[in-house]
Amino acid sequence: MLSCGLFQRRLFHLARSSHFKIPFLPTLPQKPGGVAGDVNDSSTVPAEDPLHGSRHWTLDTAVSLSLVPLVGIPLVFVGPVSTVADTMLSAMLLAHCYSGFQSCIIDYVSKRVYGRIHSYAMWLLRIGSLVSLFGIYILETESDGLVGLMRRMWRRPASES
């Protein structure tokens, strides 16, 4: 019983985030304990940015909540969905994915540890989102939109029936 508790405690300590490293990305040298300066230095307050913090969380929550009716509308109505609703669904889904991937990059490829690679990952996310936005435009103008694409994917081909 005692050895089991020690084993579980050791596994917990091994699961700290400092043990999870991305092996192929170079890291910046870190100060001991991750602390800059000494105990007498005051901490630096980051500059205020309206796109971060509680406003960012509020915007992320609003985007997530807006997806609920936008996903529910095509499920309720059997006929074609309006282009505006389909475009809103596609844009909100892209914004939701962007926010989620941005949070993953901020959490796991931190600027303090990986330096410029963090900036490269953020720019790669932005470029990918712009390409996806162009894909949404093509899908909406030349086809039935996202809902039409999903219906075609889930519909059984006529040859199977």
Tab-separated table of N, CA and C in Angstrom:
chain	number	residue	atom	x	y	z
A	1	MET	N	0.827	-1.196	0.000
A	1	MET	CA	0.000	0.000	0.000
A	1	MET	C	0.868	1.256	0.000
A	2	LEU	N	1.904	1.249	0.839
A	2	LEU	CA	2.787	2.401	0.928
A	2	LEU	C	3.586	2.585	-0.357
A	3	SER	N	4.079	1.482	-0.914
A	3	SER	CA	4.878	1.592	-2.143
A	3	SER	C	4.019	2.067	-3.312
A	4	CYS	N	2.749	1.701	-3.319
A	4	CYS	CA	1.852	2.158	-4.389
A	4	CYS	C	1.681	3.672	-4.332
A	5	GLY	N	1.546	4.222	-3.133
A	5	GLY	CA	1.413	5.669	-2.982
A	5	GLY	C	2.670	6.407	-3.399
A	6	LEU	N	3.836	5.839	-3.053
A	6	LEU	CA	5.098	6.457	-3.473
A	6	LEU	C	5.247	6.412	-4.987
A	7	PHE	N	4.844	5.295	-5.576
A	7	PHE	CA	4.934	5.150	-7.029
A	7	PHE	C	4.030	6.166	-7.728
A	8	GLN	N	2.809	6.336	-7.216
A	8	GLN	CA	1.894	7.303	-7.817
A	8	GLN	C	2.415	8.728	-7.648
A	9	ARG	N	3.000	9.036	-6.500
A	9	ARG	CA	3.542	10.363	-6.281
A	9	ARG	C	4.717	10.625	-7.232
A	10	ARG	N	5.550	9.617	-7.456
A	10	ARG	CA	6.687	9.766	-8.368
A	10	ARG	C	6.184	9.986	-9.797
A	11	LEU	N	5.136	9.270	-10.204
A	11	LEU	CA	4.572	9.470	-11.541
A	11	LEU	C	4.006	10.871	-11.686
A	12	PHE	N	3.403	11.376	-10.619
A	12	PHE	CA	2.865	12.738	-10.668
A	12	PHE	C	3.986	13.751	-10.880
A	13	HIS	N	5.103	13.573	-10.186
A	13	HIS	CA	6.215	14.512	-10.336
A	13	HIS	C	6.860	14.397	-11.710
A	14	LEU	N	6.856	13.223	-12.295
A	14	LEU	CA	7.407	13.060	-13.637
A	14	LEU	C	6.506	13.675	-14.699
A	15	ALA	N	5.231	13.861	-14.382
A	15	ALA	CA	4.275	14.391	-15.355
A	15	ALA	C	4.243	15.912	-15.367
A	16	ARG	N	5.168	16.570	-14.669
A	16	ARG	CA	5.203	18.031	-14.691
A	16	ARG	C	5.430	18.523	-16.104
A	17	SER	N	4.997	19.735	-16.372
A	17	SER	CA	5.123	20.287	-17.719
A	17	SER	C	6.573	20.512	-18.118
A	18	SER	N	7.483	20.611	-17.157
A	18	SER	CA	8.887	20.819	-17.513
A	18	SER	C	9.481	19.582	-18.173
A	19	HIS	N	8.855	18.436	-18.015
A	19	HIS	CA	9.354	17.216	-18.639
A	19	HIS	C	8.825	17.036	-20.057
A	20	PHE	N	7.823	17.790	-20.446
A	20	PHE	CA	7.279	17.688	-21.794
A	20	PHE	C	7.974	18.711	-22.677
A	21	LYS	N	8.861	18.249	-23.526
A	21	LYS	CA	9.587	19.139	-24.417
A	21	LYS	C	9.388	18.659	-25.847
A	22	ILE	N	9.370	19.593	-26.781
A	22	ILE	CA	9.277	19.244	-28.189
A	22	ILE	C	10.699	18.953	-28.648
A	23	PRO	N	11.020	17.709	-29.010
A	23	PRO	CA	12.423	17.330	-29.195
A	23	PRO	C	13.121	17.992	-30.377
A	24	PHE	N	12.424	18.344	-31.433
A	24	PHE	CA	13.080	18.852	-32.629
A	24	PHE	C	13.135	20.376	-32.682
A	25	LEU	N	12.639	21.072	-31.668
A	25	LEU	CA	12.682	22.532	-31.648
A	25	LEU	C	13.756	23.009	-30.675
A	26	PRO	N	14.637	23.898	-31.125
A	26	PRO	CA	15.650	24.418	-30.205
A	26	PRO	C	15.018	25.361	-29.185
A	27	THR	N	15.546	25.339	-27.984
A	27	THR	CA	15.019	26.198	-26.922
A	27	THR	C	16.038	27.271	-26.558
A	28	LEU	N	15.539	28.345	-25.985
A	28	LEU	CA	16.404	29.415	-25.494
A	28	LEU	C	16.957	29.016	-24.129
A	29	PRO	N	18.144	29.492	-23.772
A	29	PRO	CA	18.657	29.197	-22.427
A	29	PRO	C	17.772	29.865	-21.372
A	30	GLN	N	17.458	29.111	-20.328
A	30	GLN	CA	16.566	29.607	-19.282
A	30	GLN	C	17.364	29.942	-18.027
A	31	LYS	N	16.902	30.943	-17.302
A	31	LYS	CA	17.510	31.289	-16.024
A	31	LYS	C	17.104	30.243	-14.985
A	32	PRO	N	17.927	30.013	-13.966
A	32	PRO	CA	17.572	29.021	-12.953
A	32	PRO	C	16.237	29.355	-12.294
A	33	GLY	N	15.356	28.403	-12.257
A	33	GLY	CA	14.043	28.590	-11.659
A	33	GLY	C	13.086	29.379	-12.519
A	34	GLY	N	13.521	29.804	-13.689
A	34	GLY	CA	12.665	30.571	-14.584
A	34	GLY	C	12.409	31.985	-14.104
A	35	VAL	N	13.243	32.487	-13.179
A	35	VAL	CA	13.043	33.812	-12.604
A	35	VAL	C	14.096	34.759	-13.160
A	36	ALA	N	13.662	35.905	-13.661
A	36	ALA	CA	14.588	36.924	-14.148
A	36	ALA	C	14.895	37.897	-13.018
A	37	GLY	N	16.168	38.214	-12.819
A	37	GLY	CA	16.544	39.144	-11.758
A	37	GLY	C	16.719	38.438	-10.428
A	38	ASP	N	16.577	39.198	-9.338
A	38	ASP	CA	16.674	38.600	-8.009
A	38	ASP	C	15.436	38.965	-7.200
A	39	VAL	N	15.466	38.633	-5.929
A	39	VAL	CA	14.272	38.806	-5.100
A	39	VAL	C	13.926	40.267	-4.855
A	40	ASN	N	14.876	41.166	-5.003
A	40	ASN	CA	14.616	42.578	-4.740
A	40	ASN	C	14.093	43.331	-5.957
A	41	ASP	N	14.135	42.731	-7.129
A	41	ASP	CA	13.619	43.384	-8.332
A	41	ASP	C	12.102	43.298	-8.360
A	42	SER	N	11.480	44.383	-8.777
A	42	SER	CA	10.021	44.350	-8.887
A	42	SER	C	9.630	43.624	-10.174
A	43	SER	N	8.468	43.045	-10.153
A	43	SER	CA	8.006	42.323	-11.343
A	43	SER	C	7.538	43.325	-12.394
A	44	THR	N	7.660	42.931	-13.630
A	44	THR	CA	7.233	43.804	-14.722
A	44	THR	C	5.799	43.480	-15.094
A	45	VAL	N	5.020	44.498	-15.289
A	45	VAL	CA	3.627	44.330	-15.679
A	45	VAL	C	3.563	44.407	-17.200
A	46	PRO	N	2.975	43.407	-17.845
A	46	PRO	CA	2.903	43.465	-19.303
A	46	PRO	C	2.012	44.611	-19.768
A	47	ALA	N	2.287	45.099	-20.969
A	47	ALA	CA	1.491	46.192	-21.530
A	47	ALA	C	0.063	45.728	-21.776
A	48	GLU	N	-0.879	46.641	-21.567
A	48	GLU	CA	-2.280	46.297	-21.790
A	48	GLU	C	-2.552	46.159	-23.277
A	49	ASP	N	-3.286	45.129	-23.617
A	49	ASP	CA	-3.649	44.879	-25.005
A	49	ASP	C	-5.114	44.469	-25.022
A	50	PRO	N	-5.967	45.189	-25.758
A	50	PRO	CA	-7.394	44.859	-25.740
A	50	PRO	C	-7.725	43.498	-26.351
A	51	LEU	N	-6.800	42.907	-27.109
A	51	LEU	CA	-7.073	41.608	-27.719
A	51	LEU	C	-6.651	40.444	-26.836
A	52	HIS	N	-6.172	40.716	-25.629
A	52	HIS	CA	-5.753	39.659	-24.722
A	52	HIS	C	-6.470	39.823	-23.390
A	53	GLY	N	-6.420	38.785	-22.591
A	53	GLY	CA	-7.019	38.856	-21.267
A	53	GLY	C	-8.511	38.572	-21.293
A	54	SER	N	-9.253	39.297	-20.472
A	54	SER	CA	-10.677	39.007	-20.308
A	54	SER	C	-11.476	39.314	-21.568
A	55	ARG	N	-11.076	40.329	-22.325
A	55	ARG	CA	-11.805	40.622	-23.569
A	55	ARG	C	-11.622	39.506	-24.578
A	56	HIS	N	-10.421	38.942	-24.617
A	56	HIS	CA	-10.169	37.819	-25.516
A	56	HIS	C	-11.023	36.619	-25.107
A	57	TRP	N	-11.116	36.372	-23.805
A	57	TRP	CA	-11.920	35.262	-23.315
A	57	TRP	C	-13.398	35.492	-23.633
A	58	THR	N	-13.876	36.725	-23.479
A	58	THR	CA	-15.268	37.050	-23.783
A	58	THR	C	-15.563	36.847	-25.261
A	59	LEU	N	-14.659	37.283	-26.124
A	59	LEU	CA	-14.834	37.093	-27.560
A	59	LEU	C	-14.826	35.612	-27.918
A	60	ASP	N	-13.933	34.856	-27.310
A	60	ASP	CA	-13.862	33.417	-27.565
A	60	ASP	C	-15.145	32.724	-27.122
A	61	THR	N	-15.680	33.120	-25.983
A	61	THR	CA	-16.938	32.543	-25.499
A	61	THR	C	-18.101	32.916	-26.410
A	62	ALA	N	-18.135	34.155	-26.886
A	62	ALA	CA	-19.206	34.583	-27.795
A	62	ALA	C	-19.158	33.807	-29.105
A	63	VAL	N	-17.959	33.576	-29.623
A	63	VAL	CA	-17.829	32.790	-30.860
A	63	VAL	C	-18.308	31.363	-30.621
A	64	SER	N	-17.927	30.777	-29.497
A	64	SER	CA	-18.354	29.408	-29.190
A	64	SER	C	-19.868	29.317	-29.030
A	65	LEU	N	-20.463	30.290	-28.348
A	65	LEU	CA	-21.916	30.267	-28.156
A	65	LEU	C	-22.669	30.538	-29.453
A	66	SER	N	-22.081	31.319	-30.349
A	66	SER	CA	-22.762	31.582	-31.624
A	66	SER	C	-22.793	30.347	-32.514
A	67	LEU	N	-21.907	29.404	-32.264
A	67	LEU	CA	-21.903	28.182	-33.071
A	67	LEU	C	-23.102	27.284	-32.767
A	68	VAL	N	-23.650	27.376	-31.565
A	68	VAL	CA	-24.758	26.491	-31.186
A	68	VAL	C	-25.968	26.670	-32.104
A	69	PRO	N	-26.517	27.874	-32.277
A	69	PRO	CA	-27.653	27.991	-33.197
A	69	PRO	C	-27.244	27.829	-34.660
A	70	LEU	N	-26.019	28.237	-35.005
A	70	LEU	CA	-25.602	28.120	-36.403
A	70	LEU	C	-25.439	26.669	-36.835
A	71	VAL	N	-25.052	25.797	-35.919
A	71	VAL	CA	-24.977	24.371	-36.237
A	71	VAL	C	-26.366	23.751	-36.176
A	72	GLY	N	-27.221	24.240	-35.284
A	72	GLY	CA	-28.561	23.670	-35.136
A	72	GLY	C	-29.498	23.979	-36.284
A	73	ILE	N	-29.350	25.132	-36.920
A	73	ILE	CA	-30.250	25.525	-38.015
A	73	ILE	C	-30.227	24.516	-39.163
A	74	PRO	N	-29.068	24.111	-39.690
A	74	PRO	CA	-29.085	23.129	-40.782
A	74	PRO	C	-29.612	21.762	-40.361
A	75	LEU	N	-29.499	21.431	-39.075
A	75	LEU	CA	-30.009	20.141	-38.624
A	75	LEU	C	-31.532	20.127	-38.558
A	76	VAL	N	-32.142	21.267	-38.261
A	76	VAL	CA	-33.592	21.342	-38.126
A	76	VAL	C	-34.269	21.436	-39.486
A	77	PHE	N	-33.744	22.283	-40.358
A	77	PHE	CA	-34.359	22.497	-41.665
A	77	PHE	C	-33.768	21.537	-42.688
A	78	VAL	N	-34.661	20.858	-43.407
A	78	VAL	CA	-34.218	19.872	-44.389
A	78	VAL	C	-33.808	20.546	-45.687
A	79	GLY	N	-34.447	21.638	-46.039
A	79	GLY	CA	-34.178	22.322	-47.300
A	79	GLY	C	-32.845	23.044	-47.297
A	80	PRO	N	-32.598	23.782	-48.360
A	80	PRO	CA	-31.327	24.510	-48.443
A	80	PRO	C	-31.250	25.635	-47.410
A	81	VAL	N	-30.069	25.848	-46.911
A	81	VAL	CA	-29.826	26.893	-45.922
A	81	VAL	C	-29.403	28.153	-46.661
A	82	SER	N	-29.783	29.304	-46.140
A	82	SER	CA	-29.424	30.555	-46.805
A	82	SER	C	-27.908	30.727	-46.850
A	83	THR	N	-27.470	31.460	-47.833
A	83	THR	CA	-26.040	31.690	-48.008
A	83	THR	C	-25.459	32.465	-46.834
A	84	VAL	N	-26.242	33.381	-46.284
A	84	VAL	CA	-25.757	34.176	-45.146
A	84	VAL	C	-25.526	33.277	-43.933
A	85	ALA	N	-26.479	32.402	-43.631
A	85	ALA	CA	-26.324	31.503	-42.485
A	85	ALA	C	-25.161	30.541	-42.698
A	86	ASP	N	-25.006	30.058	-43.922
A	86	ASP	CA	-23.922	29.135	-44.221
A	86	ASP	C	-22.564	29.833	-44.113
A	87	THR	N	-22.486	31.062	-44.594
A	87	THR	CA	-21.237	31.816	-44.497
A	87	THR	C	-20.910	32.140	-43.043
A	88	MET	N	-21.925	32.504	-42.260
A	88	MET	CA	-21.700	32.780	-40.838
A	88	MET	C	-21.208	31.529	-40.112
A	89	LEU	N	-21.809	30.376	-40.428
A	89	LEU	CA	-21.364	29.125	-39.815
A	89	LEU	C	-19.904	28.853	-40.161
A	90	SER	N	-19.542	29.006	-41.423
A	90	SER	CA	-18.161	28.750	-41.846
A	90	SER	C	-17.189	29.719	-41.183
A	91	ALA	N	-17.551	30.997	-41.138
A	91	ALA	CA	-16.659	32.004	-40.550
A	91	ALA	C	-16.509	31.807	-39.039
A	92	MET	N	-17.597	31.508	-38.345
A	92	MET	CA	-17.511	31.297	-36.904
A	92	MET	C	-16.748	30.016	-36.580
A	93	LEU	N	-16.911	28.992	-37.404
A	93	LEU	CA	-16.153	27.759	-37.207
A	93	LEU	C	-14.659	28.010	-37.410
A	94	LEU	N	-14.314	28.812	-38.417
A	94	LEU	CA	-12.910	29.166	-38.642
A	94	LEU	C	-12.368	29.998	-37.478
A	95	ALA	N	-13.153	30.951	-36.974
A	95	ALA	CA	-12.714	31.769	-35.836
A	95	ALA	C	-12.528	30.913	-34.585
A	96	HIS	N	-13.405	29.940	-34.392
A	96	HIS	CA	-13.301	29.040	-33.247
A	96	HIS	C	-12.037	28.184	-33.347
A	97	CYS	N	-11.763	27.659	-34.527
A	97	CYS	CA	-10.548	26.859	-34.731
A	97	CYS	C	-9.296	27.712	-34.562
A	98	TYR	N	-9.322	28.932	-35.080
A	98	TYR	CA	-8.178	29.840	-34.941
A	98	TYR	C	-7.888	30.106	-33.467
A	99	SER	N	-8.929	30.380	-32.709
A	99	SER	CA	-8.754	30.675	-31.291
A	99	SER	C	-8.205	29.462	-30.539
A	100	GLY	N	-8.695	28.279	-30.881
A	100	GLY	CA	-8.210	27.067	-30.223
A	100	GLY	C	-6.757	26.774	-30.541
A	101	PHE	N	-6.383	26.877	-31.815
A	101	PHE	CA	-4.989	26.638	-32.186
A	101	PHE	C	-4.073	27.723	-31.621
A	102	GLN	N	-4.565	28.949	-31.556
A	102	GLN	CA	-3.775	30.030	-30.970
A	102	GLN	C	-3.495	29.732	-29.495
A	103	SER	N	-4.488	29.250	-28.782
A	103	SER	CA	-4.289	28.899	-27.374
A	103	SER	C	-3.286	27.761	-27.224
A	104	CYS	N	-3.343	26.777	-28.124
A	104	CYS	CA	-2.375	25.674	-28.072
A	104	CYS	C	-0.955	26.174	-28.316
A	105	ILE	N	-0.793	27.069	-29.291
A	105	ILE	CA	0.544	27.607	-29.575
A	105	ILE	C	1.053	28.412	-28.386
A	106	ILE	N	0.195	29.231	-27.793
A	106	ILE	CA	0.611	30.039	-26.645
A	106	ILE	C	0.992	29.148	-25.465
A	107	ASP	N	0.238	28.065	-25.244
A	107	ASP	CA	0.504	27.195	-24.102
A	107	ASP	C	1.715	26.292	-24.303
A	108	TYR	N	1.868	25.700	-25.482
A	108	TYR	CA	2.870	24.657	-25.668
A	108	TYR	C	4.103	25.090	-26.443
A	109	VAL	N	4.046	26.188	-27.182
A	109	VAL	CA	5.218	26.722	-27.881
A	109	VAL	C	5.407	28.149	-27.358
A	110	SER	N	5.715	28.263	-26.085
A	110	SER	CA	5.763	29.584	-25.450
A	110	SER	C	6.938	30.404	-25.969
A	111	LYS	N	6.717	31.700	-26.005
A	111	LYS	CA	7.732	32.624	-26.511
A	111	LYS	C	8.962	32.642	-25.603
A	112	ARG	N	8.759	32.465	-24.320
A	112	ARG	CA	9.876	32.483	-23.372
A	112	ARG	C	10.819	31.304	-23.602
A	113	VAL	N	10.283	30.167	-23.993
A	113	VAL	CA	11.109	28.975	-24.165
A	113	VAL	C	11.604	28.825	-25.599
A	114	TYR	N	10.740	29.051	-26.578
A	114	TYR	CA	11.087	28.757	-27.967
A	114	TYR	C	11.434	29.983	-28.802
A	115	GLY	N	11.254	31.182	-28.269
A	115	GLY	CA	11.683	32.391	-28.969
A	115	GLY	C	10.982	32.619	-30.296
A	116	ARG	N	11.779	32.714	-31.366
A	116	ARG	CA	11.230	33.038	-32.686
A	116	ARG	C	10.305	31.961	-33.238
A	117	ILE	N	10.479	30.736	-32.808
A	117	ILE	CA	9.628	29.653	-33.310
A	117	ILE	C	8.174	29.905	-32.930
A	118	HIS	N	7.942	30.525	-31.782
A	118	HIS	CA	6.585	30.910	-31.385
A	118	HIS	C	5.996	31.879	-32.408
A	119	SER	N	6.781	32.876	-32.813
A	119	SER	CA	6.306	33.843	-33.812
A	119	SER	C	6.061	33.169	-35.155
A	120	TYR	N	6.942	32.243	-35.537
A	120	TYR	CA	6.746	31.513	-36.796
A	120	TYR	C	5.456	30.697	-36.761
A	121	ALA	N	5.187	30.061	-35.627
A	121	ALA	CA	3.969	29.256	-35.506
A	121	ALA	C	2.722	30.137	-35.581
A	122	MET	N	2.785	31.313	-34.952
A	122	MET	CA	1.635	32.222	-35.015
A	122	MET	C	1.418	32.730	-36.436
A	123	TRP	N	2.496	33.054	-37.161
A	123	TRP	CA	2.346	33.502	-38.547
A	123	TRP	C	1.848	32.373	-39.438
A	124	LEU	N	2.292	31.158	-39.176
A	124	LEU	CA	1.801	30.016	-39.946
A	124	LEU	C	0.309	29.812	-39.707
A	125	LEU	N	-0.140	30.013	-38.481
A	125	LEU	CA	-1.567	29.926	-38.172
A	125	LEU	C	-2.350	31.013	-38.894
A	126	ARG	N	-1.842	32.233	-38.911
A	126	ARG	CA	-2.530	33.327	-39.607
A	126	ARG	C	-2.615	33.072	-41.107
A	127	ILE	N	-1.520	32.621	-41.708
A	127	ILE	CA	-1.521	32.344	-43.149
A	127	ILE	C	-2.478	31.204	-43.467
A	128	GLY	N	-2.461	30.155	-42.651
A	128	GLY	CA	-3.395	29.047	-42.854
A	128	GLY	C	-4.840	29.478	-42.712
A	129	SER	N	-5.109	30.389	-41.790
A	129	SER	CA	-6.476	30.886	-41.623
A	129	SER	C	-6.916	31.721	-42.819
A	130	LEU	N	-5.998	32.521	-43.370
A	130	LEU	CA	-6.338	33.299	-44.571
A	130	LEU	C	-6.595	32.389	-45.765
A	131	VAL	N	-5.801	31.339	-45.913
A	131	VAL	CA	-6.040	30.373	-46.993
A	131	VAL	C	-7.387	29.684	-46.784
A	132	SER	N	-7.712	29.360	-45.540
A	132	SER	CA	-9.011	28.748	-45.240
A	132	SER	C	-10.156	29.706	-45.526
A	133	LEU	N	-9.956	30.984	-45.244
A	133	LEU	CA	-10.977	31.987	-45.547
A	133	LEU	C	-11.208	32.078	-47.051
A	134	PHE	N	-10.137	32.003	-47.822
A	134	PHE	CA	-10.271	31.982	-49.278
A	134	PHE	C	-11.004	30.711	-49.720
A	135	GLY	N	-10.726	29.586	-49.073
A	135	GLY	CA	-11.436	28.342	-49.370
A	135	GLY	C	-12.921	28.437	-49.053
A	136	ILE	N	-13.264	29.129	-47.976
A	136	ILE	CA	-14.677	29.345	-47.646
A	136	ILE	C	-15.336	30.187	-48.726
A	137	TYR	N	-14.633	31.211	-49.196
A	137	TYR	CA	-15.165	32.057	-50.270
A	137	TYR	C	-15.428	31.222	-51.530
A	138	ILE	N	-14.479	30.389	-51.914
A	138	ILE	CA	-14.649	29.528	-53.094
A	138	ILE	C	-15.811	28.561	-52.873
A	139	LEU	N	-15.893	27.982	-51.694
A	139	LEU	CA	-16.958	27.028	-51.380
A	139	LEU	C	-18.327	27.690	-51.434
A	140	GLU	N	-18.424	28.923	-50.969
A	140	GLU	CA	-19.710	29.622	-50.960
A	140	GLU	C	-20.115	30.119	-52.343
A	141	THR	N	-19.154	30.536	-53.168
A	141	THR	CA	-19.504	31.112	-54.472
A	141	THR	C	-19.673	30.061	-55.555
A	142	GLU	N	-18.902	28.994	-55.519
A	142	GLU	CA	-18.932	28.018	-56.606
A	142	GLU	C	-19.687	26.746	-56.264
A	143	SER	N	-20.108	26.595	-55.030
A	143	SER	CA	-20.763	25.360	-54.612
A	143	SER	C	-21.944	25.703	-53.705
A	144	ASP	N	-22.425	24.711	-52.981
A	144	ASP	CA	-23.565	24.895	-52.085
A	144	ASP	C	-23.156	25.364	-50.699
A	145	GLY	N	-21.892	25.625	-50.470
A	145	GLY	CA	-21.433	26.057	-49.160
A	145	GLY	C	-21.062	24.877	-48.284
A	146	LEU	N	-20.780	25.171	-47.034
A	146	LEU	CA	-20.340	24.144	-46.092
A	146	LEU	C	-21.433	23.127	-45.804
A	147	VAL	N	-22.658	23.599	-45.610
A	147	VAL	CA	-23.764	22.684	-45.316
A	147	VAL	C	-24.035	21.782	-46.515
A	148	GLY	N	-23.995	22.336	-47.727
A	148	GLY	CA	-24.171	21.522	-48.928
A	148	GLY	C	-23.073	20.485	-49.077
A	149	LEU	N	-21.847	20.857	-48.737
A	149	LEU	CA	-20.733	19.908	-48.789
A	149	LEU	C	-20.939	18.779	-47.793
A	150	MET	N	-21.375	19.111	-46.584
A	150	MET	CA	-21.627	18.077	-45.576
A	150	MET	C	-22.771	17.157	-46.003
A	151	ARG	N	-23.803	17.726	-46.597
A	151	ARG	CA	-24.916	16.887	-47.062
A	151	ARG	C	-24.466	15.952	-48.169
A	152	ARG	N	-23.635	16.440	-49.082
A	152	ARG	CA	-23.130	15.567	-50.151
A	152	ARG	C	-22.230	14.475	-49.586
A	153	MET	N	-21.478	14.804	-48.556
A	153	MET	CA	-20.591	13.794	-47.965
A	153	MET	C	-21.373	12.715	-47.228
A	154	TRP	N	-22.477	13.081	-46.580
A	154	TRP	CA	-23.234	12.127	-45.787
A	154	TRP	C	-24.313	11.414	-46.588
A	155	ARG	N	-24.617	11.916	-47.772
A	155	ARG	CA	-25.651	11.297	-48.590
A	155	ARG	C	-25.108	10.013	-49.208
A	156	ARG	N	-25.973	9.002	-49.271
A	156	ARG	CA	-25.592	7.744	-49.877
A	156	ARG	C	-25.640	7.895	-51.395
A	157	PRO	N	-24.624	7.427	-52.100
A	157	PRO	CA	-24.669	7.520	-53.563
A	157	PRO	C	-25.842	6.731	-54.135
A	158	ALA	N	-26.350	7.175	-55.279
A	158	ALA	CA	-27.521	6.541	-55.889
A	158	ALA	C	-27.226	5.111	-56.316
A	159	SER	N	-25.992	4.774	-56.619
A	159	SER	CA	-25.659	3.427	-57.082
A	159	SER	C	-25.749	2.393	-55.970
A	160	GLU	N	-25.642	2.799	-54.701
A	160	GLU	CA	-25.701	1.854	-53.587
A	160	GLU	C	-27.122	1.480	-53.203
A	161	SER	N	-28.121	2.280	-53.532
A	161	SER	CA	-29.482	1.991	-53.073
A	161	SER	C	-30.197	1.030	-53.958
